[in-house]
């Protein structure tokens, strides 16, 4: 029988969410809130005195790109997979590490099911991926690195088998668990004692990085009585929830995971506002203008605090981001390195992925254009269908961050991941 009490680890994937949760928990010595990779690095260092030589993210991309180019240059025949962008191989190597694949012969021969990719790789293509993996590991060693961040879960599991130290935590709570790789979850189940507990919270409608695996394969012995379904939507209004359900109902959202259909929210509100901007160059300025108006003019549930988020597909909007960040001291950037959560009225901005687990009174989504969601680079890496599948889940996250107000901007053609302009889901406006 698991014991109550004892030191607890609350771990999640999103750095901004960690900052927010730490503010909620406060100075509680028995509860530690941590981002997974930071937790893994710190825990490994308590288990082994050996230095942990980890390749930085940017350097990792450079080394994988070099490995890809070298394998391309010596290929005797030109396989189509060799023409894929480096991001494709980054994703494949992440998947291998995240699933704890160590028998690469089985992977090459197709005996390892590649779940999460829209199409399979032939053995000859997997051979090329494995050649790139081997050369990349050689380049890591040549540059005096032992590991990269995708290795950490596997390294932690190995160190745990070698160590005889008492577990540091009695209980582990995994938040936003749909974004954890199988190896990450396995490592977390292995740091608790036999009388400890692991609590997993996950929403596979929001999954960006995770995978389709059984509870047993993750080291979780789950009985039917242990599964709790949260099917009440307390965050969104009926109108915002209706749009989110329309996004989830697209063909790009269909897979083999049973999604929990939420009960309709009780709160009423305005329909999401769909704004057609004159041009893309106007969208950020218009988004900031709308966010500021919402901040000044609206009150939510008679509270003075009103937080508005401007969420973008990613951080690749340098010039536009400056427009947001230079406005005034009420603007906060959502990012992995956040140290302090900003309370009180203000505007937040950042990529969809950094908003996971968070909520805002109002959300403004610029660049919801057909040629932006998904991005051209994502289509090049994953192919059109898989890029649409990945982008649909990110867009679902962005839409469902809004509690009462949602504004969507586009110019030209609206992304097909959202209901069409003619839908009765929206109120319409234009900046023309």
XYZ file of C-alpha atoms in Angstrom:
432
model
C 0.000 0.000 0.000
C 1.564 3.356 -1.020
C 2.337 5.681 1.844
C 1.111 9.256 1.903
C 3.460 12.105 2.680
C 7.121 12.275 1.779
C 9.086 14.304 -0.730
C 7.291 14.861 -4.030
C 8.597 15.732 -7.494
C 6.237 17.597 -9.807
C 7.797 17.378 -13.252
C 6.691 18.728 -16.603
C 8.102 19.375 -20.064
C 7.436 23.075 -20.493
C 9.838 25.589 -18.950
C 7.305 28.422 -18.735
C 4.833 26.119 -16.993
C 7.499 25.190 -14.420
C 7.890 28.864 -13.522
C 4.124 29.253 -13.129
C 3.774 26.093 -11.014
C 6.619 27.115 -8.727
C 4.758 30.308 -7.935
C 1.665 28.266 -7.050
C 3.533 25.783 -4.871
C 5.562 28.435 -3.060
C 8.422 27.647 -0.648
C 7.435 24.038 0.145
C 10.515 21.949 0.966
C 8.611 18.701 0.368
C 7.503 19.564 -3.174
C 9.984 20.240 -5.956
C 8.799 21.531 -9.334
C 11.193 20.864 -12.198
C 11.467 20.683 -15.971
C 12.359 17.138 -16.995
C 15.793 17.718 -18.543
C 16.932 19.897 -15.630
C 15.710 17.261 -13.179
C 17.485 14.449 -15.077
C 20.817 16.284 -15.196
C 20.697 17.071 -11.477
C 19.636 13.540 -10.522
C 22.321 11.884 -12.644
C 24.944 14.020 -10.927
C 23.803 12.730 -7.518
C 24.232 9.139 -8.729
C 27.632 9.395 -10.359
C 30.738 11.516 -9.768
C 31.658 11.349 -13.444
C 31.321 14.606 -15.399
C 28.222 14.798 -17.589
C 29.435 16.052 -20.954
C 26.277 17.132 -22.780
C 26.257 18.534 -26.290
C 24.324 21.865 -26.479
C 21.237 21.961 -28.715
C 22.732 24.238 -31.376
C 25.958 22.274 -31.537
C 23.957 19.050 -31.842
C 22.196 20.374 -34.934
C 25.559 21.270 -36.481
C 26.987 17.806 -35.828
C 23.941 15.984 -37.184
C 24.000 18.182 -40.272
C 27.658 17.295 -40.766
C 26.869 13.585 -40.361
C 24.060 13.857 -42.922
C 26.328 15.595 -45.438
C 29.083 13.007 -45.007
C 26.694 10.080 -45.499
C 25.230 11.812 -48.558
C 28.658 12.380 -50.080
C 29.670 8.721 -49.938
C 26.322 7.174 -50.879
C 26.652 4.874 -53.906
C 23.026 5.295 -54.930
C 20.780 8.285 -54.345
C 17.904 7.362 -52.058
C 15.141 9.953 -51.738
C 15.564 9.981 -47.965
C 19.018 11.513 -48.420
C 17.361 14.627 -49.807
C 15.306 15.158 -46.668
C 16.170 18.238 -44.561
C 18.315 17.857 -41.458
C 15.206 18.357 -39.305
C 13.875 15.012 -40.515
C 16.932 13.202 -39.157
C 16.850 15.207 -35.931
C 13.296 13.998 -35.394
C 14.160 10.377 -36.191
C 17.162 10.303 -33.835
C 15.039 11.897 -31.110
C 12.447 9.170 -31.617
C 15.050 6.404 -31.334
C 16.466 7.824 -28.106
C 13.029 8.638 -26.702
C 11.863 5.065 -27.170
C 15.023 3.561 -25.741
C 15.901 1.741 -28.961
C 19.229 -0.023 -28.540
C 18.866 -2.880 -31.020
C 19.432 -0.924 -34.208
C 19.510 -4.060 -36.333
C 15.847 -4.610 -35.467
C 15.118 -0.963 -36.275
C 16.863 -1.257 -39.658
C 15.053 -4.492 -40.507
C 11.674 -2.923 -39.767
C 10.991 -5.044 -36.682
C 10.582 -1.882 -34.607
C 7.280 -0.182 -35.352
C 7.808 3.515 -36.043
C 4.696 4.920 -34.391
C 3.953 8.600 -34.844
C 5.113 8.978 -38.438
C 2.530 9.112 -41.174
C 4.443 6.788 -43.472
C 6.974 4.019 -42.951
C 10.642 4.019 -43.829
C 11.897 1.153 -45.949
C 14.820 -0.902 -44.538
C 17.192 0.776 -47.005
C 16.078 4.190 -45.701
C 16.443 3.064 -42.102
C 19.941 1.874 -42.977
C 20.797 5.423 -44.013
C 19.305 6.830 -40.809
C 21.413 4.383 -38.820
C 24.552 5.347 -40.729
C 23.863 8.975 -39.864
C 23.285 8.015 -36.224
C 26.601 6.147 -36.073
C 28.552 8.996 -37.661
C 26.850 11.525 -35.369
C 27.860 9.528 -32.276
C 31.423 9.463 -33.595
C 31.358 13.226 -34.068
C 30.062 13.651 -30.519
C 33.036 11.702 -29.173
C 35.475 13.576 -31.412
C 34.180 16.830 -29.950
C 34.454 15.505 -26.385
C 30.739 15.108 -25.765
C 29.255 11.930 -24.335
C 25.565 12.688 -24.636
C 22.937 15.075 -25.931
C 19.663 16.050 -24.259
C 17.717 13.271 -25.986
C 19.998 10.722 -24.244
C 19.304 11.902 -20.704
C 16.384 9.590 -19.884
C 18.338 6.529 -21.005
C 21.453 7.681 -19.132
C 19.406 8.189 -15.970
C 17.931 4.705 -16.230
C 21.400 3.165 -16.614
C 22.783 5.117 -13.657
C 19.847 4.048 -11.509
C 20.587 0.362 -12.158
C 24.225 0.932 -11.135
C 23.445 2.933 -7.991
C 22.436 1.713 -4.544
C 21.384 5.117 -3.236
C 17.997 5.595 -1.616
C 15.393 7.289 -3.811
C 15.152 11.051 -3.300
C 11.382 11.169 -3.863
C 8.498 9.090 -2.565
C 6.011 10.487 -5.051
C 6.259 11.728 -8.631
C 3.575 13.764 -10.375
C 3.942 14.012 -14.168
C 2.087 16.986 -15.612
C 1.405 17.390 -19.349
C 2.568 13.785 -19.620
C 1.516 13.476 -23.265
C 4.720 15.292 -24.215
C 7.092 12.916 -22.408
C 8.909 10.257 -24.368
C 8.506 6.646 -23.199
C 12.061 6.651 -21.821
C 11.356 9.790 -19.786
C 8.287 8.209 -18.196
C 10.130 4.936 -17.525
C 12.952 6.842 -15.816
C 10.458 8.633 -13.560
C 8.782 5.363 -12.538
C 12.192 4.034 -11.517
C 13.140 6.825 -9.100
C 10.365 6.067 -6.575
C 10.487 3.296 -3.934
C 8.142 0.329 -4.003
C 5.776 2.055 -1.566
C 5.829 5.280 -3.585
C 3.469 6.532 -6.268
C 3.534 7.955 -9.786
C 0.629 10.149 -10.871
C 0.298 10.860 -14.582
C -1.740 13.722 -16.039
C -2.008 13.768 -19.822
C -4.187 15.020 -22.645
C -3.401 13.265 -25.915
C -5.368 15.865 -27.845
C -2.471 18.199 -27.004
C 0.335 15.779 -27.789
C 3.291 17.260 -29.671
C 6.258 15.051 -28.828
C 4.888 11.867 -27.290
C 4.106 8.387 -28.578
C 1.575 5.577 -28.625
C 2.669 2.987 -26.069
C 1.055 0.847 -23.390
C 1.041 1.711 -19.700
C 2.842 -1.558 -18.929
C 5.705 -0.768 -21.327
C 6.176 2.531 -19.476
C 6.589 0.790 -16.135
C 3.146 1.862 -14.935
C 0.934 -0.862 -13.467
C -2.446 0.784 -13.969
C -5.680 -0.851 -12.871
C -9.008 0.340 -14.337
C -9.908 1.798 -10.928
C -6.743 3.944 -11.084
C -7.764 5.711 -14.295
C -9.613 8.983 -13.792
C -11.106 10.862 -16.719
C -11.355 14.614 -16.431
C -14.166 15.365 -18.834
C -15.368 18.717 -17.523
C -14.061 21.814 -19.313
C -13.703 24.495 -16.660
C -11.478 26.835 -18.648
C -13.146 27.775 -21.911
C -16.461 29.337 -22.786
C -18.932 27.345 -24.859
C -17.946 29.312 -27.947
C -14.192 28.709 -27.616
C -14.746 25.036 -26.786
C -16.860 24.690 -29.927
C -13.961 25.943 -32.058
C -11.504 23.617 -30.284
C -13.793 20.650 -30.944
C -13.936 21.631 -34.628
C -10.114 21.594 -34.767
C -10.037 18.188 -33.059
C -12.649 16.887 -35.491
C -10.468 17.420 -38.577
C -8.944 14.364 -40.326
C -5.495 15.526 -39.187
C -6.428 14.760 -35.583
C -7.455 11.154 -36.127
C -5.274 8.379 -34.717
C -5.526 5.284 -32.570
C -5.779 7.054 -29.223
C -9.141 7.248 -27.509
C -9.660 10.925 -26.767
C -11.850 11.957 -23.848
C -14.760 13.989 -25.193
C -15.332 16.848 -22.735
C -18.725 17.804 -21.435
C -19.884 21.191 -22.761
C -18.680 24.125 -20.641
C -21.245 26.012 -18.608
C -19.926 29.522 -19.237
C -21.202 31.579 -22.125
C -19.186 34.191 -23.989
C -18.467 35.909 -27.271
C -17.760 33.923 -30.414
C -14.078 33.803 -31.455
C -13.279 36.871 -33.549
C -11.833 36.140 -37.005
C -9.970 39.166 -38.360
C -8.803 39.451 -41.959
C -5.777 41.747 -42.026
C -4.778 43.753 -45.072
C -1.349 42.090 -45.143
C 0.913 39.833 -43.088
C 3.072 42.813 -42.180
C 0.079 44.318 -40.366
C -0.813 41.257 -38.344
C 1.551 41.650 -35.383
C 0.830 45.357 -35.001
C -2.885 44.594 -35.123
C -2.437 41.732 -32.648
C -0.660 44.020 -30.176
C -3.308 46.711 -30.644
C -6.088 44.223 -29.936
C -4.265 42.778 -26.929
C -3.827 46.237 -25.434
C -7.486 47.074 -26.006
C -8.541 43.834 -24.330
C -6.269 44.609 -21.414
C -7.678 48.084 -20.918
C -11.335 47.647 -21.816
C -12.270 44.220 -20.487
C -12.867 42.896 -16.994
C -13.139 39.178 -16.381
C -15.411 37.887 -13.603
C -15.167 41.316 -11.981
C -11.456 40.795 -11.345
C -8.936 43.534 -12.023
C -6.311 41.105 -13.244
C -6.561 40.479 -16.960
C -3.837 38.653 -18.835
C -3.683 38.449 -22.616
C -1.408 36.147 -24.633
C -0.209 36.654 -28.200
C 0.775 33.188 -29.379
C 2.713 32.369 -32.534
C 3.667 29.165 -34.310
C 7.273 29.497 -33.155
C 9.969 32.051 -32.339
C 10.963 32.698 -35.962
C 9.437 36.164 -36.049
C 12.388 38.276 -34.900
C 11.284 41.640 -36.317
C 7.691 41.144 -35.254
C 8.678 39.988 -31.760
C 10.520 43.265 -31.236
C 7.241 45.109 -31.807
C 5.738 43.162 -28.911
C 8.691 43.142 -26.529
C 9.466 46.859 -26.858
C 5.980 48.086 -25.957
C 6.173 48.535 -22.190
C 6.941 46.745 -18.938
C 3.609 44.913 -18.992
C 4.896 42.523 -21.675
C 6.323 39.107 -20.694
C 7.931 36.587 -23.012
C 7.046 32.911 -22.566
C 10.240 30.859 -22.906
C 12.136 27.950 -21.388
C 14.408 30.185 -19.304
C 11.683 32.107 -17.464
C 12.680 32.725 -13.849
C 9.736 34.709 -12.489
C 6.051 34.549 -13.323
C 4.436 37.934 -14.004
C 1.248 38.411 -12.013
C -1.168 41.246 -12.567
C -2.467 42.764 -15.790
C -0.190 42.296 -18.770
C 0.530 40.840 -22.178
C 2.377 37.561 -22.661
C 3.819 36.351 -25.953
C 5.610 33.282 -27.240
C 5.249 30.091 -29.295
C 2.283 27.745 -28.982
C 4.415 25.048 -27.366
C 5.507 27.314 -24.489
C 1.865 27.971 -23.569
C 1.133 24.311 -22.764
C -0.542 23.964 -19.380
C -1.144 27.713 -19.053
C -4.307 29.759 -19.425
C -5.066 33.397 -20.173
C -8.195 35.497 -20.065
C -7.736 36.319 -23.756
C -5.581 34.908 -26.557
C -4.658 36.535 -29.866
C -3.384 34.262 -32.669
C -1.740 36.069 -35.604
C -0.486 34.363 -38.779
C -3.228 31.751 -39.048
C -2.712 31.792 -42.812
C -2.831 28.742 -45.061
C 0.852 29.178 -45.967
C 1.920 29.577 -42.317
C 0.080 26.723 -40.593
C 1.849 24.445 -41.204
C 5.094 26.133 -42.152
C 6.923 25.388 -45.379
C 9.918 24.107 -43.412
C 7.719 21.667 -41.486
C 6.250 20.340 -44.746
C 9.777 19.854 -46.119
C 10.829 17.906 -43.022
C 7.751 15.763 -42.390
C 5.722 15.860 -45.593
C 2.385 17.636 -45.983
C 0.133 15.197 -44.100
C 2.374 14.680 -41.092
C 3.106 18.415 -40.889
C -0.640 19.065 -40.808
C -1.068 16.482 -38.036
C 1.630 18.059 -35.888
C 0.387 21.586 -36.513
C -3.227 20.667 -35.710
C -2.260 19.645 -32.187
C -0.242 22.792 -31.598
C -3.104 24.941 -32.858
C -5.492 23.072 -30.556
C -3.232 23.999 -27.636
C -3.207 27.657 -28.671
C -6.994 27.867 -29.053
C -7.705 26.207 -25.716
C -5.444 28.576 -23.740
C -8.175 31.240 -24.000
C -10.673 31.441 -21.154
C -13.106 34.054 -22.449
C -11.776 35.902 -25.522
C -10.120 34.540 -28.674
C -8.949 36.560 -31.679
C -7.614 34.904 -34.858
C -5.823 36.915 -37.548
C -5.001 35.985 -41.114
C -4.533 37.632 -44.505
C -5.370 35.965 -47.787
C -6.451 32.393 -47.052
C -7.212 30.929 -43.640
C -5.439 27.694 -42.683
C -7.503 24.586 -43.395
C -6.796 23.456 -39.835
C -9.511 25.885 -38.735
C -13.158 25.971 -39.837
C -13.603 28.084 -42.973
C -14.270 31.813 -43.049
C -17.948 31.130 -43.767
C -18.390 29.122 -40.532
C -20.940 30.332 -37.999
C -18.385 29.629 -35.255
C -16.828 33.087 -35.695
C -17.668 36.729 -35.501
C -15.983 38.465 -38.446
C -13.950 41.661 -38.751
C -11.407 43.185 -41.087
C -8.549 45.689 -40.908
C -8.971 46.769 -44.517
